[in-house]
Amino acid sequence: MKWTRLEIKTTTEASELLSFFLEEHGVEGVMIEDNVPLTEEELSAMYVDIPLTAGEDDGTARVSCFLDESFDIDSIKADIADELIRLKEFVDVGEGCITVSETEDKDWMNSWKENFKPFRVADNMIIKPTWEAKPEDAKDDDIIIEIDPGAAFGTGSHETTRLCIGLLKKYLKSGDTLLDVGTGSGILAIAGVKLGASFAHGSDVDEAAVRSAEENAVSNGLNSDWITFSHGNLLSIVDDSYSIEKAKNDVSREESARRILTANGGYKYDVVVANILADVIIALTGGIKPFIKPGGKYIVSGILTERAEDVKKALKKNGFNVIDEETLGEWTAIACEGSYD
């Protein structure tokens, strides 16, 4: 199958607006490339020699995506051109040049792998792709997690994952059980077992993510005695508007809840982690308590720092005590505890 690659040369200021415009038109997988320099801290955590961008960010960016045969290329090009004209009234759109080219599946489905290299996600933990060798400077006591994100595309390099792993290291005790809500490629669940959890359970609404997570668990030598993954919408199950009486008459939902919640032979876990988004976490917080043992920890991430107060208000409203808060870049993670009876 042939795909059309569309690229817009623009500015950093306009890149997010154009990305949003494309997504509103049904385009998935929009990529933004800019010239914002990496910090020394970011480079020190990576096992790849990427030079710092010289000087200041020059403000230019490229927004690109791949379109299948369902898109009318001429039509979407015209729509983008019109949007660039409209945006010029508010922001600098830069060159505004639109280019298209054709490519085969094999040209881009795996091209991202060239830039996924082993990196240190914590002081004693390295995430490496399954196709890469162990870094030569890895220490004997380093924890190595092997990942092939597949369709889930969760490499663990994002700030939100780093924050979660940092809080797991602080609050997960040896022998604890762990529930990872929105597990993606399974990194946090796998990391939890590597950090000492006796069992981890990851759930996700994306079947492809669950398959990827299961394969990654095998790559890390973890069988079902240590870790399991299930497909289901945890948010819908804990929705306060869904009554117990209705659940009794909803066999499919009841069975879905049982499959998701009882993989560890019980409903409660020592630690629950949710690396999702602020709005989802706020919605989830109202019904997550039945998952957590008394005195257990609830760790949430994926929160833009500007939304952290909204999340903390929701947590406190639902009886959670915030015990820790970490920030990295523009993202925040929060750890809570309390009585969950």
Coordinates of C-alpha atoms in Angstrom, one line a residue:
M1 CA 0.0 0.0 0.0
K2 CA 1.3 3.5 -0.9
W3 CA 1.0 6.4 1.5
T4 CA 1.3 10.1 0.8
R5 CA 3.7 12.0 3.1
L6 CA 2.6 15.6 3.6
E7 CA 5.0 18.2 5.1
I8 CA 4.5 21.8 6.0
K9 CA 7.4 24.1 6.6
T10 CA 6.4 26.6 9.3
T11 CA 7.3 28.0 12.7
T12 CA 7.4 26.6 16.2
E13 CA 4.7 29.0 17.2
A14 CA 2.3 27.8 14.5
S15 CA 3.2 24.1 14.6
E16 CA 0.8 23.1 17.3
L17 CA -2.1 25.0 15.7
L18 CA -1.4 23.2 12.4
S19 CA -1.1 19.9 14.1
F20 CA -4.5 20.5 15.7
F21 CA -6.0 21.5 12.4
L22 CA -4.8 18.3 10.8
E23 CA -6.2 16.1 13.6
E24 CA -9.5 17.9 13.3
H25 CA -9.6 16.8 9.7
G26 CA -9.1 13.1 10.6
V27 CA -5.3 12.9 10.2
E28 CA -3.6 10.6 12.8
G29 CA 0.0 10.4 13.8
V30 CA 1.0 14.1 13.1
M31 CA 4.7 14.7 13.8
I32 CA 6.3 18.0 14.7
E33 CA 10.0 18.5 14.2
D34 CA 11.6 21.7 15.6
N35 CA 15.0 23.1 16.5
V36 CA 14.5 23.5 20.2
P37 CA 17.9 22.4 21.6
L38 CA 18.2 19.4 23.9
T39 CA 19.4 20.1 27.4
E40 CA 22.6 18.6 28.9
E41 CA 20.4 16.7 31.3
E42 CA 18.4 15.1 28.5
L43 CA 21.5 14.1 26.7
S44 CA 23.1 12.6 29.7
A45 CA 20.2 10.1 30.0
M46 CA 20.6 8.9 26.4
Y47 CA 22.9 6.4 24.9
V48 CA 23.2 8.1 21.6
D49 CA 25.5 10.9 20.4
I50 CA 23.1 13.7 19.5
P51 CA 24.8 17.1 19.4
L52 CA 23.2 20.1 21.0
T53 CA 21.6 22.5 18.5
A54 CA 24.0 25.4 18.1
G55 CA 22.7 28.8 19.4
E56 CA 19.1 29.7 20.1
D57 CA 16.0 28.0 18.6
D58 CA 15.6 29.6 15.2
G59 CA 11.8 29.3 15.4
T60 CA 11.4 27.0 12.4
A61 CA 9.5 23.7 12.5
R62 CA 8.2 21.0 10.2
V63 CA 4.7 19.4 10.6
S64 CA 4.3 16.1 8.7
C65 CA 1.9 13.2 8.5
F66 CA 1.1 10.2 6.3
L67 CA -2.2 10.0 4.5
D68 CA -3.7 6.8 3.1
E69 CA -5.9 6.5 -0.1
S70 CA -9.0 7.6 1.7
F71 CA -7.8 11.3 1.7
D72 CA -8.2 13.6 -1.3
I73 CA -4.7 15.0 -1.3
D74 CA -5.5 18.1 -3.5
S75 CA -8.4 18.9 -1.3
I76 CA -6.5 18.7 2.0
K77 CA -3.6 20.7 0.5
A78 CA -6.1 23.4 -0.4
D79 CA -7.6 23.3 3.1
I80 CA -4.1 23.7 4.6
A81 CA -3.3 26.6 2.3
D82 CA -6.5 28.3 3.5
E83 CA -5.6 27.7 7.1
L84 CA -2.1 29.1 6.7
I85 CA -3.7 32.3 5.3
R86 CA -6.1 32.5 8.2
L87 CA -3.4 31.8 10.8
K88 CA -1.2 34.6 9.3
E89 CA -3.6 37.1 11.0
F90 CA -2.6 35.8 14.4
V91 CA 0.9 34.2 14.3
D92 CA 4.0 34.0 12.1
V93 CA 3.5 30.9 9.9
G94 CA 7.0 31.1 8.4
E95 CA 7.6 29.7 4.9
G96 CA 4.3 27.9 4.8
C97 CA 5.5 25.6 2.1
I98 CA 3.5 22.4 1.6
T99 CA 5.2 19.4 0.0
V100 CA 3.9 15.9 -0.8
S101 CA 5.7 12.6 -1.7
E102 CA 4.7 8.9 -1.9
T103 CA 6.1 6.2 0.2
E104 CA 5.6 2.5 0.8
D105 CA 4.5 1.0 4.2
K106 CA 8.0 -0.4 4.7
D107 CA 9.6 3.0 4.3
W108 CA 7.9 4.6 7.4
M109 CA 6.3 1.9 9.5
N110 CA 9.7 1.0 10.9
S111 CA 11.7 4.2 10.3
W112 CA 11.2 5.5 13.8
K113 CA 13.2 2.5 15.1
E114 CA 16.4 4.1 13.8
N115 CA 16.0 6.8 16.5
F116 CA 14.9 4.6 19.4
K117 CA 18.2 3.8 21.2
P118 CA 18.8 2.5 24.8
F119 CA 18.5 5.2 27.4
R120 CA 18.7 5.5 31.2
V121 CA 15.2 6.2 32.5
A122 CA 16.3 6.2 36.2
D123 CA 19.7 6.0 38.0
N124 CA 19.7 2.2 37.9
M125 CA 17.2 1.4 35.1
I126 CA 17.8 1.3 31.4
I127 CA 15.1 0.9 28.7
K128 CA 16.4 -0.6 25.5
P129 CA 14.6 -1.7 22.3
T130 CA 14.6 -5.5 21.8
W131 CA 16.7 -5.1 18.6
E132 CA 19.5 -3.1 20.2
A133 CA 22.4 -4.6 22.2
K134 CA 22.9 -3.9 25.8
P135 CA 24.9 -0.6 26.3
E136 CA 28.6 -1.1 26.9
D137 CA 28.6 1.2 29.9
A138 CA 25.6 -0.5 31.6
K139 CA 26.5 -1.4 35.2
D140 CA 26.1 -4.9 36.6
D141 CA 23.3 -3.8 39.0
D142 CA 21.3 -1.9 36.3
I143 CA 17.8 -3.0 35.7
I144 CA 17.3 -3.6 31.9
I145 CA 13.9 -3.4 30.4
E146 CA 13.5 -4.6 26.8
I147 CA 10.7 -2.9 24.8
D148 CA 9.2 -3.2 21.3
P149 CA 6.4 -0.6 21.4
G150 CA 4.8 -1.9 18.2
A151 CA 1.5 -0.2 17.5
A152 CA 1.3 1.0 21.1
F153 CA 4.3 3.2 20.5
G154 CA 5.3 3.7 24.2
T155 CA 9.1 3.8 24.3
G156 CA 9.3 5.1 27.9
S157 CA 11.3 8.2 27.0
H158 CA 8.5 10.6 27.7
E159 CA 8.8 12.8 30.9
T160 CA 5.6 11.4 32.2
T161 CA 6.9 7.8 32.2
R162 CA 10.2 8.9 33.8
L163 CA 8.2 10.6 36.6
C164 CA 6.1 7.5 37.2
I165 CA 9.1 5.3 37.4
G166 CA 10.7 7.7 39.8
L167 CA 7.7 7.6 42.1
L168 CA 7.4 3.8 41.8
K169 CA 11.0 3.5 43.0
K170 CA 10.1 5.6 46.0
Y171 CA 6.8 4.0 47.0
L172 CA 6.6 0.5 45.6
K173 CA 7.8 -2.0 48.2
S174 CA 9.1 -5.5 47.6
G175 CA 6.2 -7.9 47.4
D176 CA 3.6 -5.3 46.5
T177 CA 0.9 -5.8 43.9
L178 CA 0.6 -3.2 41.1
L179 CA -2.2 -2.1 38.8
D180 CA -1.2 -0.1 35.7
V181 CA -4.2 1.7 34.2
G182 CA -3.7 2.6 30.6
T183 CA -0.6 0.4 30.3
G184 CA 0.3 1.1 26.7
S185 CA 3.4 -1.0 25.8
G186 CA 3.5 -2.3 29.4
I187 CA 6.6 -0.4 30.6
L188 CA 5.3 0.7 34.0
A189 CA 3.9 -2.8 34.8
I190 CA 7.2 -4.4 33.7
A191 CA 9.2 -1.8 35.6
G192 CA 7.1 -2.5 38.7
V193 CA 7.9 -6.2 38.7
K194 CA 11.6 -5.4 38.0
L195 CA 11.5 -3.1 41.1
G196 CA 10.1 -5.9 43.3
A197 CA 6.4 -6.2 42.8
S198 CA 5.1 -9.7 43.4
F199 CA 2.5 -9.2 40.6
A200 CA 1.5 -6.5 38.1
H201 CA -1.6 -6.2 36.1
G202 CA -1.9 -3.7 33.2
S203 CA -5.2 -2.8 31.5
D204 CA -5.7 -0.8 28.3
V205 CA -8.6 0.2 26.0
D206 CA -6.4 -0.6 23.0
E207 CA -6.2 -4.2 22.0
A208 CA -3.0 -3.6 20.1
A209 CA -1.4 -2.1 23.2
V210 CA -2.4 -5.2 25.2
R211 CA -0.8 -7.5 22.6
S212 CA 2.3 -5.3 22.6
A213 CA 2.5 -5.4 26.4
E214 CA 2.2 -9.1 26.5
E215 CA 5.0 -9.6 24.0
N216 CA 7.2 -7.2 26.0
A217 CA 6.5 -9.1 29.2
V218 CA 7.8 -12.3 27.5
S219 CA 10.9 -10.4 26.2
N220 CA 11.7 -9.5 29.8
G221 CA 11.3 -13.1 31.0
L222 CA 8.0 -12.5 32.8
N223 CA 5.2 -15.1 32.7
S224 CA 1.6 -14.9 33.9
D225 CA 2.7 -15.7 37.4
W226 CA 4.3 -12.3 37.5
I227 CA 2.3 -10.2 35.1
T228 CA -0.9 -10.1 33.1
F229 CA -2.6 -7.7 30.8
S230 CA -6.3 -7.2 29.9
H231 CA -8.3 -5.2 27.4
G232 CA -11.1 -3.1 28.8
N233 CA -12.4 0.4 29.7
L234 CA -11.6 0.8 33.4
L235 CA -13.0 4.3 33.3
S236 CA -16.5 3.1 32.3
I237 CA -16.5 0.5 35.0
V238 CA -15.7 3.0 37.8
D239 CA -18.0 5.7 36.4
D240 CA -20.1 6.9 39.4
S241 CA -23.2 7.3 37.2
Y242 CA -23.2 3.5 36.6
S243 CA -25.1 2.0 39.5
I244 CA -24.5 -1.4 41.2
E245 CA -28.1 -2.3 40.4
K246 CA -27.6 -1.7 36.7
A247 CA -24.3 -3.7 36.8
K248 CA -26.2 -6.7 38.1
N249 CA -28.3 -6.7 34.9
D250 CA -25.4 -6.0 32.6
V251 CA -23.6 -9.3 32.1
S252 CA -21.0 -8.1 29.6
R253 CA -20.0 -5.2 31.8
E254 CA -19.9 -7.3 34.9
E255 CA -17.7 -9.9 33.2
S256 CA -15.5 -7.1 31.8
A257 CA -15.1 -5.8 35.3
R258 CA -14.3 -9.2 36.6
R259 CA -11.7 -9.8 33.9
I260 CA -10.0 -6.5 34.5
L261 CA -10.1 -6.4 38.3
T262 CA -9.6 -10.0 39.4
A263 CA -6.6 -11.0 37.4
N264 CA -4.7 -11.0 40.7
G265 CA -7.3 -13.0 42.5
G266 CA -8.8 -9.9 44.2
Y267 CA -10.0 -6.4 43.6
K268 CA -7.4 -4.4 45.6
Y269 CA -3.7 -3.6 44.8
D270 CA -1.0 -2.1 46.9
V271 CA -0.1 0.5 44.3
V272 CA -2.2 1.8 41.4
V273 CA -0.5 3.9 38.7
A274 CA -2.2 5.8 35.9
N275 CA -0.1 7.6 33.4
I276 CA -2.8 9.0 31.2
L277 CA -4.1 12.6 30.9
A278 CA -5.4 15.1 33.4
D279 CA -9.0 15.0 32.4
V280 CA -9.1 11.2 32.4
I281 CA -7.4 11.1 35.8
I282 CA -9.9 13.5 37.2
A283 CA -12.8 11.3 35.9
L284 CA -11.1 8.1 37.2
T285 CA -10.4 9.5 40.6
G286 CA -14.0 9.3 41.7
G287 CA -14.1 5.5 41.4
I288 CA -10.6 4.2 41.8
K289 CA -10.6 3.6 45.5
P290 CA -12.0 0.0 45.4
F291 CA -8.9 -0.9 43.5
I292 CA -6.5 0.1 46.3
K293 CA -5.7 -1.6 49.5
P294 CA -6.0 0.5 52.8
G295 CA -2.8 2.5 53.1
G296 CA -1.9 1.8 49.4
K297 CA -0.5 4.3 47.0
Y298 CA -2.1 6.0 44.0
I299 CA 0.3 7.5 41.5
V300 CA -0.9 9.6 38.6
S301 CA 1.0 11.2 35.8
G302 CA 0.5 12.6 32.3
I303 CA -0.5 15.9 33.8
L304 CA 0.5 19.2 32.3
T305 CA 1.8 21.3 35.2
E306 CA -0.8 23.9 34.5
R307 CA -3.5 21.3 35.2
A308 CA -1.8 19.9 38.4
E309 CA -4.0 22.0 40.7
D310 CA -7.2 20.7 39.0
V311 CA -6.0 17.1 39.5
K312 CA -5.1 17.7 43.2
K313 CA -8.5 19.3 43.9
A314 CA -10.2 16.2 42.4
L315 CA -7.9 13.9 44.5
K316 CA -8.6 15.7 47.7
K317 CA -12.3 15.9 47.0
N318 CA -12.3 12.1 46.7
G319 CA -10.4 11.6 50.0
F320 CA -6.9 11.2 48.7
N321 CA -3.9 12.7 50.6
V322 CA -1.2 14.1 48.3
I323 CA 2.1 13.0 49.7
D324 CA 4.5 13.7 46.8
E325 CA 4.7 15.8 43.7
E326 CA 7.4 15.7 41.0
T327 CA 7.8 17.9 37.9
L328 CA 9.9 17.3 34.8
G329 CA 9.7 19.7 31.9
E330 CA 6.1 20.8 31.5
W331 CA 4.7 17.6 33.2
T332 CA 3.8 16.7 36.7
A333 CA 3.2 13.4 38.6
I334 CA 1.5 13.1 41.9
A335 CA 1.6 10.3 44.6
C336 CA -1.3 9.9 47.1
E337 CA -2.3 7.7 50.0
G338 CA -5.2 7.4 52.3
S339 CA -7.9 5.1 53.7
Y340 CA -9.7 3.3 50.9
D341 CA -12.2 1.2 52.8

